[in-house]
Coordinates of C-alpha atoms in Angstrom, one line a residue:
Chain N
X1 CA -39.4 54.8 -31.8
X2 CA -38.0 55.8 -28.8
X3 CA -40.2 53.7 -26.4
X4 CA -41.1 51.0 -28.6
X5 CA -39.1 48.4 -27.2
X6 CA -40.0 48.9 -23.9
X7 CA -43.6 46.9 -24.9
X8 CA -43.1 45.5 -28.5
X9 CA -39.3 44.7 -29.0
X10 CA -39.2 41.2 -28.1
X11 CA -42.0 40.6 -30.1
X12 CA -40.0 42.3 -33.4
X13 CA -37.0 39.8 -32.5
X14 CA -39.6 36.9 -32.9
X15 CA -41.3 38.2 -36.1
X16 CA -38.2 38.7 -37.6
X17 CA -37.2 35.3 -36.8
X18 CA -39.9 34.3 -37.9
X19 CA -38.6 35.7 -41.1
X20 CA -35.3 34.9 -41.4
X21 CA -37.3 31.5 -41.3
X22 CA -39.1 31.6 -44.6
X23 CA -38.3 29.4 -47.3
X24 CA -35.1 30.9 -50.0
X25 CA -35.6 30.5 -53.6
X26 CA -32.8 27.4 -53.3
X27 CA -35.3 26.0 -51.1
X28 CA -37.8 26.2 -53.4
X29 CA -35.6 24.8 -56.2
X30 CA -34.9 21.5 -54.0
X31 CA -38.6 21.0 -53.2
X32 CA -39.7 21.5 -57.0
X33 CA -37.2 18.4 -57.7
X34 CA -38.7 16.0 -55.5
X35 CA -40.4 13.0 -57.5
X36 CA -42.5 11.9 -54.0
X37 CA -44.2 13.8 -51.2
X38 CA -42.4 11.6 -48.9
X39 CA -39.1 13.4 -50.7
X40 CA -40.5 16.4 -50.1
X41 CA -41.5 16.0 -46.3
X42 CA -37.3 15.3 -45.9
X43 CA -36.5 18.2 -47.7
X44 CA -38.9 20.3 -45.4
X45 CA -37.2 18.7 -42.2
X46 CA -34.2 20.4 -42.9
X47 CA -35.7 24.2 -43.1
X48 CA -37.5 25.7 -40.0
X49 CA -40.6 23.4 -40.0
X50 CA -38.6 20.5 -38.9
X51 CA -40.3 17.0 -38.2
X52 CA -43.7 18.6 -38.7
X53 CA -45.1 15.9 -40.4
X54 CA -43.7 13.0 -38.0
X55 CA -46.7 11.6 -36.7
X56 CA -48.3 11.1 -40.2
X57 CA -49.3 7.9 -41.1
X58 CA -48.4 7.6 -44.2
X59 CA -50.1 7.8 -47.3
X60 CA -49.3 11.4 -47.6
X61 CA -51.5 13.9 -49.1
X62 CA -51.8 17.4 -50.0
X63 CA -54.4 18.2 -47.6
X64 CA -51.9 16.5 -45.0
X65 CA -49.4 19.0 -46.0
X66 CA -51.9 22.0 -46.1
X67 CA -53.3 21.4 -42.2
X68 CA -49.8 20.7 -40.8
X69 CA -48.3 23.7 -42.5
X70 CA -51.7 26.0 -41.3
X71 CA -51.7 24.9 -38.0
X72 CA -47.9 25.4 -37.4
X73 CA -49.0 29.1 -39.3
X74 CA -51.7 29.2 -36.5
X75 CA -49.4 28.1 -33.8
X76 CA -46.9 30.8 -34.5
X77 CA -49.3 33.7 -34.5
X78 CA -51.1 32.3 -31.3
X79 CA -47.3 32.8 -29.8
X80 CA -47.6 36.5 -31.1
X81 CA -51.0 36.7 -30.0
X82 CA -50.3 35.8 -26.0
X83 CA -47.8 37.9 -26.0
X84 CA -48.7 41.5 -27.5
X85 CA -49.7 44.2 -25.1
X86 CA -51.9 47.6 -25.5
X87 CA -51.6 48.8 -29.8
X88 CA -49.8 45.6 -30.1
X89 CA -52.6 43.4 -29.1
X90 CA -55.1 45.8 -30.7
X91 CA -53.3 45.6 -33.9
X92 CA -53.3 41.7 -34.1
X93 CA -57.0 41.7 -33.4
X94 CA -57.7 43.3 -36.6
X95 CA -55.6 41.0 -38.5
X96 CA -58.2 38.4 -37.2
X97 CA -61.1 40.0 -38.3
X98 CA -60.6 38.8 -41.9
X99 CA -61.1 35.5 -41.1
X100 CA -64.1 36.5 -39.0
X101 CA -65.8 37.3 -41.4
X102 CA -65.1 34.3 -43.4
X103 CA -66.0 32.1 -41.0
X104 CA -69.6 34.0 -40.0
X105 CA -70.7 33.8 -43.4
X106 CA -69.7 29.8 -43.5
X107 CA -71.4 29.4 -40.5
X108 CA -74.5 31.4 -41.7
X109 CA -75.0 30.2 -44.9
X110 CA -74.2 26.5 -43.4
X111 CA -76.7 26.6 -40.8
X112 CA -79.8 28.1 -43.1
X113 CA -78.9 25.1 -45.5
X114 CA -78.7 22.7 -42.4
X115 CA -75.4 21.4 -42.4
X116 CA -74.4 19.2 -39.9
X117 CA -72.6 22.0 -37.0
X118 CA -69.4 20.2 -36.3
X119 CA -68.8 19.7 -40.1
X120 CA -69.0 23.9 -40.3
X121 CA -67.0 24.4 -37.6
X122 CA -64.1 22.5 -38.9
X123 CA -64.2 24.4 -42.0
X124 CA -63.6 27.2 -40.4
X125 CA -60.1 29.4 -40.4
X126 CA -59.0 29.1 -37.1
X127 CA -57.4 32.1 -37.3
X128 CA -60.8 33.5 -36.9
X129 CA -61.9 31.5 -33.3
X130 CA -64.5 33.2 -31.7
X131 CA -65.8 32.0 -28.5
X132 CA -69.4 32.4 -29.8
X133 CA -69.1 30.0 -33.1
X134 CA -70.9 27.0 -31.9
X135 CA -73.9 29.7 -30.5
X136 CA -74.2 30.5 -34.3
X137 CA -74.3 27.1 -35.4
X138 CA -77.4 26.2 -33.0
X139 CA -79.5 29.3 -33.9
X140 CA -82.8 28.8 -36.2
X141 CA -83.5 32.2 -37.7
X142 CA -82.5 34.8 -39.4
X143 CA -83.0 37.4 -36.6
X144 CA -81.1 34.8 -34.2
X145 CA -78.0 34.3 -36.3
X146 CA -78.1 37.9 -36.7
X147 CA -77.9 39.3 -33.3
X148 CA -75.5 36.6 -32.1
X149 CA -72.9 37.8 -34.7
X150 CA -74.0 41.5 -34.0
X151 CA -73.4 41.1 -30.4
X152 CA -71.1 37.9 -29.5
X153 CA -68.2 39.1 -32.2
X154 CA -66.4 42.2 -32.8
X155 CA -67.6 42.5 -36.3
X156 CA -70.9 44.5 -34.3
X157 CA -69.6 47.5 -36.0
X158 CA -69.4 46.5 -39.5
X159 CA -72.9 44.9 -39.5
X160 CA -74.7 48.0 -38.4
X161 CA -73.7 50.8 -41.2
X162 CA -74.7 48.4 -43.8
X163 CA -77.3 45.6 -42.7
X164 CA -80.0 44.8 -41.0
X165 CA -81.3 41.7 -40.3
X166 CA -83.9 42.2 -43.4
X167 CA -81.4 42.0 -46.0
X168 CA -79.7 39.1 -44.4
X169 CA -82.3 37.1 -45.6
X170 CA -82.9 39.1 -49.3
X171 CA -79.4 40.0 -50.5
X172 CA -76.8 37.7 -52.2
X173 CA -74.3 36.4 -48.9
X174 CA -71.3 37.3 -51.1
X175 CA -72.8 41.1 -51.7
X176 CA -72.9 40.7 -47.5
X177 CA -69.0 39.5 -47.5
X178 CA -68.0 42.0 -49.4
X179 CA -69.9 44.7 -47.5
X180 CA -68.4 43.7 -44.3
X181 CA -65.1 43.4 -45.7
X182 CA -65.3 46.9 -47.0
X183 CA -66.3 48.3 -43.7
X184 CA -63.4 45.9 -42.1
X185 CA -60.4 47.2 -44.4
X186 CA -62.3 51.2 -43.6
X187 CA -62.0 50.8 -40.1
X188 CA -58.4 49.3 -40.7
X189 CA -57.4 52.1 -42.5
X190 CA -58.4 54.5 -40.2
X191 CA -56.9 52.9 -37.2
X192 CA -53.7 52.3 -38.7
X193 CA -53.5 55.9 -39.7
X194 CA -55.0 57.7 -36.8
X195 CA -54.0 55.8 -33.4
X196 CA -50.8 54.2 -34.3
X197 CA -47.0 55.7 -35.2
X198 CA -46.6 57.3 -38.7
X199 CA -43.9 54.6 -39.8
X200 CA -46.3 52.0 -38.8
X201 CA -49.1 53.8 -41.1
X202 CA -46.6 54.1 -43.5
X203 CA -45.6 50.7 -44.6
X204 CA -49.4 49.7 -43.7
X205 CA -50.9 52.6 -45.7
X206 CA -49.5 51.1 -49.2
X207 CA -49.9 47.6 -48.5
X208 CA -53.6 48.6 -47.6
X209 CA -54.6 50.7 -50.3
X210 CA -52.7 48.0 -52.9
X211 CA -55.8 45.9 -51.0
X212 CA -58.4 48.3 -51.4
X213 CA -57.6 48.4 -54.8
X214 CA -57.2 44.8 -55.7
X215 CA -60.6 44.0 -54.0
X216 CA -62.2 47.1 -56.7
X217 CA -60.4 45.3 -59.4
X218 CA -61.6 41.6 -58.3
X219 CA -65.2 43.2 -57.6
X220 CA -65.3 44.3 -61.0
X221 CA -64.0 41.6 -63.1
X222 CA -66.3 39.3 -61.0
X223 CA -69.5 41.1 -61.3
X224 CA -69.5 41.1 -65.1
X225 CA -72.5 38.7 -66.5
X226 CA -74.5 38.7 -63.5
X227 CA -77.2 40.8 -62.3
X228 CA -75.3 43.0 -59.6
X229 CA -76.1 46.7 -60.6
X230 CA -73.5 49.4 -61.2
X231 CA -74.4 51.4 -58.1
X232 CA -74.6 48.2 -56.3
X233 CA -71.0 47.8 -57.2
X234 CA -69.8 50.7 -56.8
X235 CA -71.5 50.9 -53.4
X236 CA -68.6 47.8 -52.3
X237 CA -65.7 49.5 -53.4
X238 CA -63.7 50.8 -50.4
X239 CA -63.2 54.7 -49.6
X240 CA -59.1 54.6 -50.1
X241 CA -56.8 53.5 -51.9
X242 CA -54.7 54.7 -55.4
X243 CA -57.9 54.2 -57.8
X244 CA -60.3 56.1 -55.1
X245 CA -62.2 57.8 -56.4
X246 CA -61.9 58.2 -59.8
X247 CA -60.4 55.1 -60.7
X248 CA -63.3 53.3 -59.0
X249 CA -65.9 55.7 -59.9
X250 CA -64.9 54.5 -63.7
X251 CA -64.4 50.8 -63.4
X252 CA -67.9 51.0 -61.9
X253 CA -69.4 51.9 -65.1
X254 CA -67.4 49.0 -67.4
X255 CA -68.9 46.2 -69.0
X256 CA -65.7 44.2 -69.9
X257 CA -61.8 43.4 -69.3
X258 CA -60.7 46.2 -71.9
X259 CA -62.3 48.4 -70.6
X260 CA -61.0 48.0 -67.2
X261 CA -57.7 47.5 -69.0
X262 CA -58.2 51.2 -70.7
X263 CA -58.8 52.4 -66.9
X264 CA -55.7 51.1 -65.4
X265 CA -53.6 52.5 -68.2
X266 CA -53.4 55.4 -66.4
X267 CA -52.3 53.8 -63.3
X268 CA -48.5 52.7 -63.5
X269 CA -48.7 50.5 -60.7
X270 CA -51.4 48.4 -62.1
X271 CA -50.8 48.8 -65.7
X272 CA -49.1 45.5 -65.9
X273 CA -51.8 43.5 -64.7
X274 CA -52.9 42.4 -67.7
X275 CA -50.1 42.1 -69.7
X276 CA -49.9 38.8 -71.6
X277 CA -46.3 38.3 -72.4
X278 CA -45.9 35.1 -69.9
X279 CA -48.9 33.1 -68.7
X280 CA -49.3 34.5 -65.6
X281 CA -52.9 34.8 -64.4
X282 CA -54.3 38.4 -62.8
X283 CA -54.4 36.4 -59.5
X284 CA -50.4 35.5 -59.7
X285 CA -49.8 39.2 -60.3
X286 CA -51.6 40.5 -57.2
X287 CA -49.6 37.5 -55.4
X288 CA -46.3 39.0 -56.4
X289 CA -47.2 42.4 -55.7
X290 CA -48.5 41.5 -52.5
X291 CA -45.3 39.9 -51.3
X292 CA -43.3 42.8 -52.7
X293 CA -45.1 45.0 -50.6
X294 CA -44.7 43.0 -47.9
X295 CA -41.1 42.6 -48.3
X296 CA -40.5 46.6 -47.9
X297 CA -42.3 46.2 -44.4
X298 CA -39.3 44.5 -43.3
X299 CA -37.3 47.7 -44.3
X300 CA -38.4 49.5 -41.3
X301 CA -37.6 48.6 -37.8
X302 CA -39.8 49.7 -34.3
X303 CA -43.2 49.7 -36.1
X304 CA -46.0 47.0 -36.2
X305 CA -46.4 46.2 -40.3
X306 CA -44.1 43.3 -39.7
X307 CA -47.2 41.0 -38.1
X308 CA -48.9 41.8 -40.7
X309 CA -46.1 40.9 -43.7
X310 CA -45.0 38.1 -41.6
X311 CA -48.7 36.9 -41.7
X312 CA -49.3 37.4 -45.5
X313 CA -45.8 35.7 -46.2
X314 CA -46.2 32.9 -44.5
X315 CA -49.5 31.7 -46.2
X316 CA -48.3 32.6 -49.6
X317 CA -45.8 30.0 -48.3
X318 CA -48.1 27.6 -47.2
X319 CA -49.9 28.1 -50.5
X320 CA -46.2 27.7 -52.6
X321 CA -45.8 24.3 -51.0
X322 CA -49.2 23.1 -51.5
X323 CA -48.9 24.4 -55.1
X324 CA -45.7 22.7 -55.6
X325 CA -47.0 19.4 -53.6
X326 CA -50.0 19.2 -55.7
X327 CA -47.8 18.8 -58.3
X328 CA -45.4 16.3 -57.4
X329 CA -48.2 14.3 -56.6
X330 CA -49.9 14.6 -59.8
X331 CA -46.8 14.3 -61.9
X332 CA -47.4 17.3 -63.5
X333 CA -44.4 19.1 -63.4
X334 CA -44.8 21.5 -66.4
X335 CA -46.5 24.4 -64.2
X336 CA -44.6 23.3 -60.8
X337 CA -42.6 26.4 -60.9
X338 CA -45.8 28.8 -60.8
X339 CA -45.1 29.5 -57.0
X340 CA -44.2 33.2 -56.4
X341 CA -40.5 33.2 -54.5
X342 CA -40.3 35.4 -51.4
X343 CA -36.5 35.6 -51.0
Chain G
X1 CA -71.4 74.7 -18.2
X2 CA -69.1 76.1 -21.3
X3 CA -67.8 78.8 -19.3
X4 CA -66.9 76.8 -16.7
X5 CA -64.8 74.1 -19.1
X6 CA -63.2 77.8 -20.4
X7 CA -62.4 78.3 -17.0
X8 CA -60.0 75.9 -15.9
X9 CA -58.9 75.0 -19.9
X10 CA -54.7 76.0 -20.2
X11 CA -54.8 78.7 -22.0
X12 CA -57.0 80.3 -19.0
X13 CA -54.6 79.5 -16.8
X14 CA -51.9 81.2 -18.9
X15 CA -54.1 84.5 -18.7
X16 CA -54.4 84.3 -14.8
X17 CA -51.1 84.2 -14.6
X18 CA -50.1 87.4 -17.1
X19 CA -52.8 89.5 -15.3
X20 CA -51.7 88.5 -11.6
X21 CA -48.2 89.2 -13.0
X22 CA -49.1 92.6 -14.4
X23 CA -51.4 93.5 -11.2
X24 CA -48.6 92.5 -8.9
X25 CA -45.9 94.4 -11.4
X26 CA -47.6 97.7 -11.4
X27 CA -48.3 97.4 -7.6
X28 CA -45.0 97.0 -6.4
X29 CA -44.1 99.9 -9.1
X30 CA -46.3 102.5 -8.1
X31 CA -46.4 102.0 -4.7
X32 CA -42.4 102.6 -4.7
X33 CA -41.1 99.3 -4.4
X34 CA -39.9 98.5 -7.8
X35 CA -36.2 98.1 -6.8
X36 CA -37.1 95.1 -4.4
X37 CA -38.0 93.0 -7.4
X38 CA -34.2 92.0 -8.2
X39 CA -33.3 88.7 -9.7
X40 CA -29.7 89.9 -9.5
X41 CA -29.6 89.4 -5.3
X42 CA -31.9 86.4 -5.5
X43 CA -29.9 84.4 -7.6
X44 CA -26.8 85.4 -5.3
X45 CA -29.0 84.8 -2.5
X46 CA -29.0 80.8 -3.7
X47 CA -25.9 79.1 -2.0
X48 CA -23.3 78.2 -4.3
X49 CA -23.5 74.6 -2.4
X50 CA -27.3 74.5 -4.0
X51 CA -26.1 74.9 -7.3
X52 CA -23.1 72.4 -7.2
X53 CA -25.0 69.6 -5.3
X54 CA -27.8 70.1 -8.1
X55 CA -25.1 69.6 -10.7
X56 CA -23.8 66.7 -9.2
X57 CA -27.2 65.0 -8.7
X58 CA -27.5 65.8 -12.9
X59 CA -25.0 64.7 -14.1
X60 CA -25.0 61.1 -12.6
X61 CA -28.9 60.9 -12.6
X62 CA -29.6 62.0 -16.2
X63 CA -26.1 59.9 -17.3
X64 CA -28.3 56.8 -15.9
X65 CA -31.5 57.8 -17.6
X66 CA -29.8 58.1 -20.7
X67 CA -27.8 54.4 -19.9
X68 CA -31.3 52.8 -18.7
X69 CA -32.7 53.6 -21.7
X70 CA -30.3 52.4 -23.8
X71 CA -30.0 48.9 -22.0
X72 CA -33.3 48.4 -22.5
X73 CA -33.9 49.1 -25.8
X74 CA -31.2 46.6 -26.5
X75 CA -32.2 44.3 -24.2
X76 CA -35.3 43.8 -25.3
X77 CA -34.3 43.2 -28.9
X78 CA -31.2 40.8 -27.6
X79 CA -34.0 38.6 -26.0
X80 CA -36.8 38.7 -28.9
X81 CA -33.8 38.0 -31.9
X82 CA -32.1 35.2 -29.7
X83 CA -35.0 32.8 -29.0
X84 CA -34.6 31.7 -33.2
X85 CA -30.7 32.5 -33.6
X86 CA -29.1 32.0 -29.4
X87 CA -25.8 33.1 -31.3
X88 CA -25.9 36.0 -31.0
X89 CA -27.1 36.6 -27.2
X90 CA -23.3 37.2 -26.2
X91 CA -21.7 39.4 -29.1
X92 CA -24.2 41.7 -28.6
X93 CA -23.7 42.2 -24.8
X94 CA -20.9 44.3 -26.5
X95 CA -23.9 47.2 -27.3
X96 CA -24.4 46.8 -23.6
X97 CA -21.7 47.5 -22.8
X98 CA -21.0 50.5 -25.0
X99 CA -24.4 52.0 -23.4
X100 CA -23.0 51.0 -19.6
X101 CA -20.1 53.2 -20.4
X102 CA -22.2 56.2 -20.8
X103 CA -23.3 55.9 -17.1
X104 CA -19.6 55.5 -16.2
X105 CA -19.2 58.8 -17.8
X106 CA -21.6 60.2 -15.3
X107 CA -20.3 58.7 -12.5
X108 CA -16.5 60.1 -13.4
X109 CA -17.8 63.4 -13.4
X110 CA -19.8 63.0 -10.5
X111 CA -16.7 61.7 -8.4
X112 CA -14.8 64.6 -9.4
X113 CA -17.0 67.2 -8.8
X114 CA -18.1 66.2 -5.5
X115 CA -14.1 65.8 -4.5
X116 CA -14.4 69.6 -5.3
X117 CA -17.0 70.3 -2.1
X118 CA -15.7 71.3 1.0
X119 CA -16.7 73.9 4.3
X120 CA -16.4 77.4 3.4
X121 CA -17.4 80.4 6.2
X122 CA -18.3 83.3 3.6
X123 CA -19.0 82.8 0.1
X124 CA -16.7 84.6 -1.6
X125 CA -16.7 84.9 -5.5
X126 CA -14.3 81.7 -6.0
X127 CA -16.8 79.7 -4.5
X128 CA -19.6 80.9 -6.5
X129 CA -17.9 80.3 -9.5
X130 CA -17.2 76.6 -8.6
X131 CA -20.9 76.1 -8.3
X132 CA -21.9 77.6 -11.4
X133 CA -19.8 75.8 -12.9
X134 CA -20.1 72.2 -11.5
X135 CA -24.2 72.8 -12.2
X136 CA -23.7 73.6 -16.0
X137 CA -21.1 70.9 -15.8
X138 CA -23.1 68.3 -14.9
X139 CA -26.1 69.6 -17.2
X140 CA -23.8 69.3 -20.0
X141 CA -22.3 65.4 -19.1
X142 CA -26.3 64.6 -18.0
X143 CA -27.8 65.8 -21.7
X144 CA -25.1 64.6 -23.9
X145 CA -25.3 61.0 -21.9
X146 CA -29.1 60.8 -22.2
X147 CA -28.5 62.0 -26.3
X148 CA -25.9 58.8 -26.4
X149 CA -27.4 56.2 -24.5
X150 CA -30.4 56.7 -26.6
X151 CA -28.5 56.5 -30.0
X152 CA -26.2 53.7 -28.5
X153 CA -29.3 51.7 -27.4
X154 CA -31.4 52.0 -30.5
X155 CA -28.6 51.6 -33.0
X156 CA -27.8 48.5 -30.6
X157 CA -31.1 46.8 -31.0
X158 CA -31.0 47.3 -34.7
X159 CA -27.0 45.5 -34.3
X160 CA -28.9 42.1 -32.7
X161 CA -31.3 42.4 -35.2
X162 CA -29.1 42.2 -38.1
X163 CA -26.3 40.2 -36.7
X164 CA -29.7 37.3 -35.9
X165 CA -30.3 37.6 -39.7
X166 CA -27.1 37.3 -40.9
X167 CA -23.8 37.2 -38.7
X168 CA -21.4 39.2 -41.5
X169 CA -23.4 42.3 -40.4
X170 CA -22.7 42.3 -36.9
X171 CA -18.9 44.1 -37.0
X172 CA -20.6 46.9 -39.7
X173 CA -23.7 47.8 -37.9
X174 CA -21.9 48.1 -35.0
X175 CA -19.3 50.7 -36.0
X176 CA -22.7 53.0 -36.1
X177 CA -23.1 52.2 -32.2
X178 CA -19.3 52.6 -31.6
X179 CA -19.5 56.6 -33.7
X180 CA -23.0 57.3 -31.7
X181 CA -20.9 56.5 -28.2
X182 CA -18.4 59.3 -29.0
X183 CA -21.3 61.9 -28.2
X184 CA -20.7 60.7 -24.3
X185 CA -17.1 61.0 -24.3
X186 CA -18.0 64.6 -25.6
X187 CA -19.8 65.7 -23.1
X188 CA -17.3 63.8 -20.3
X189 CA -14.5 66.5 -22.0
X190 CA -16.4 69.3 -22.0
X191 CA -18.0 68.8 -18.7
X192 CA -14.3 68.2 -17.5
X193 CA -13.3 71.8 -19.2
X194 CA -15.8 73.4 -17.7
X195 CA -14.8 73.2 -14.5
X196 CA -10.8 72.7 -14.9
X197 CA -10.4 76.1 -13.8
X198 CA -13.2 76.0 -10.9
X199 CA -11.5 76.3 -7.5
X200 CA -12.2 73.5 -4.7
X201 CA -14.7 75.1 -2.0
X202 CA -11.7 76.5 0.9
X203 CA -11.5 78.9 3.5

């Protein structure tokens, strides 16, 4: 705390502009009573994203509105990006390896079904650039596409505990997603709580383990009715989090919701999950808990949670307007107000 | 190669130095010169000019450390919180300021203490108890200015950051800066006490 600022403090006046710049419930209220998408580009010129849609020609359309709002998203973190030094830096790199992963497995799965390249790579988050994308695209085998990733990305780590270029080719790609991702959010845990600050691991210990834990829960609702084995399961839970171990040692034995609703009775944070008093889905729960949890990161100053709220915020805000857009264009306006608010 | 890394690890060191201490203790002790180990006639050895010259150089160099510090912790929050709200880049120079005066504490003393230095031809026990007391003196205003430029300067940058999120905070977050400056004017009065009764340095 006492020698943050001297590397990171401008950067903390940025993010938390960048957060005084999210959309307000009134906001929200305006955009959900707009009949047109044109209304609701002039409602949006007035808030923080200005005239990002000037150069549109109209007709608009909800993808329109999704790119424009990603790559301003994009733009903004870049800006954090160039300038972060030392743990700073380090800690921003990991927020990228998410969409790594994402984008490898597109690009993998893409080029064994022979998909055209430049069609894959403009499906891919940019969030997750690596230099080394269009060298995946142009690879033939297995064993290519394999060492490339292992050697040209920074995902080399989370390959080698788990894979080997063998079960590339055997193994369901979403059993290899989820095996990297557990081995990402591992080694995020372990940095965030062994080389950086303890208020830093604070806020980023809870919001982690709440993912940890939503990824067991997702895993296990998911896996019912096909032919994933419980070991296999239990094998892509993550080593942290509230339901570690014996909340994930159980759910990896259930056969059904119940059951997993009988598990996470004895869990007060996730015991509301699956209540059915208002027609929200498990996925709109996890939203709002996720933005809670990202909200308290605010409540701390000198530490580096607030990239990683400020990230998660701002794409649940992309994904409000597209929600709410999608709508208006539609004319369905009976589930227009299913965004989650952030403020 | 273990007992070479045990060699030169600290807590080696720290046993070189006990046994040297002991081996050069019970030599000086048995061999009948005990009595010339006498921290009593070293430390009046020291000229009192040492000690009041030291004190002098603390209290105006740890009074900036503790100012330096303080500007740029707010500094750097002034610039990161301005580029989305510019409003608030000059209220704020007000935590500057309040972290500047810190160092003008140091200075104050500083002035006054070396007003107190002067030729003496034997150093009599007047003059050693001027520089006793200008060294603890400036120790004093130094540590208390480094404690308060710290608090100042990190209370500041939280000030920029809540008056950039909402400008009805500024005034309240402040007053926390404006109690955490007091600690300086603290030190100032007892550095000042200290040394009210110290003689100048005369004939």
């Amino acid at each position: 705390m006492l020698t943050f600022n001297v590397d990171d403090g401008y950067l903390e006046g940025i993010v938390r502009g960048f957060r005084s710049g999210l959309l307000s419930s009134s906001q929200y209220m305006n955009l959900t009573q707009c009949e047109t998408l044109e209304d609701m580009k002039l409602q949006l010129s007035a808030t923080d994203y200005g005239n990002f849609l000037a150069n549109e020609p109209p007709p608009l359309t909800t993808s329109v509105y999704f790119a424009r709002l990603t790559e301003r998203l994009v733009a903004d973190f870049a800006y954090l990006r160039a300038n972060a030094v030392g743990r700073a830096g380090k800690f921003l790199e990991y927020l990228t390896y998410a969409y790594m992963i994402d984008n490898v497995i597109l690009l993998i799965t893409g080029t064994l079904h022979q998909r055209d390249a430049s069609e894959l790579l403009d499906k891919c988050h940019p969030l997750g650039w690596f230099d080394a994308m269009p060298a995946l695209t142009v690879a033939t085998t297995i064993q290519d596409l394999y060492s490339v990733a292992l050697v040209e990305t920074p995902l080399g780590p989370y390959f080698k505990n788990c894979l080997s270029s063998h079960d590339l080719d055997e193994l369901n790609i979403e059993i290899i997603r989820n095996t990297l991702y557990k081995a990402y959010l591992e080694d995020f845990y372990r940095f965030v709580t062994t080389e950086l600050d303890d208020v830093t691991a604070d806020t980023m210990k809870a919001i982690l383990e709440f993912e940890a834990d939503r990824r067991v829960i997702n895993i296990t609702i998911n896996s019912f009715g096909t032919e994933l084995s419980k070991d296999d399961r239990y094998k892509l839970f993550p080593n942290f989090g509230k339901l570690y171990p014996e909340g994930a040692a159980r759910l990896a034995r259930v056969d059904d919701v119940d059951a997993v609703k009988a598990v996470l009775e004895g869990y007060p944070d996730y015991r509301h999950l699956f209540d059915t008093a208002d027609n929200k889905t498990l996925e709109d729960r996890f939203f709002e808990r996720e933005v809670q949890l990202n909200k308290f990161a605010f409540m701390s100053q000198f530490q580096f949670g607030v990239y990683y709220a400020i990230l998660r915020l701002r794409e649940q805000e992309v994904r409000n307007i597209v929600w709410i857009a999608e709508c208006v264009a539609q004319g369905q306006r009976d589930r227009i107000n299913n965004y989650v608010t952030i403020f | 190669m273990g007992a070479l890394g045990y060699a030169s690890s600290p807590a080696a060191y720290a046993v070189y130095t006990v046994a040297a201490t002991i081996v050069i203790g019970l030599y000086l002790t048995l061999t009948g010169y005990g009595e010339s180990f006498d921290v009593g006639s070293y430390l009046l050895a020291i000229s009192p000019y040492m000690w009041a010259s030291t004190g002098i150089a603390l209290a105006i160099g740890l009074s900036v450390v503790g100012a330096a510090w303080g500007i740029f912790a707010v500094g750097a929050s002034i610039l990161g919180a301005g580029v989305k709200a510019p409003r608030i880049t000059t209220k704020n120079l007000v935590s500057i300021i309040f972290c500047e005066a810190v160092a003008i504490y140091g200075i104050i003393v500083a002035i006054v203490f070396s007003a107190k230095l002067g030729a003496v031809s034997t150093y009599t026990a007047a003059s050693y108890f001027t520089g006793y007391a200008i060294f603890w003196s400036g120790v004093t205003v130094g540590l208390c200015n480094v404690a308060c430029g710290v608090a100042v300067g990190l209370t500041g940058s939280s000030t920029a950051l809540a008056d950039a999120h909402d400008s009805q905070l500024f005034v309240k977050v402040l007053v926390i800066g404006i109690f955490g400056s007091v600690i300086g004017m603290f030190g100032l009065i007892v550095a000042l006490l200290q040394t009210g009764k110290a003689p100048d340095f005369k004939v």
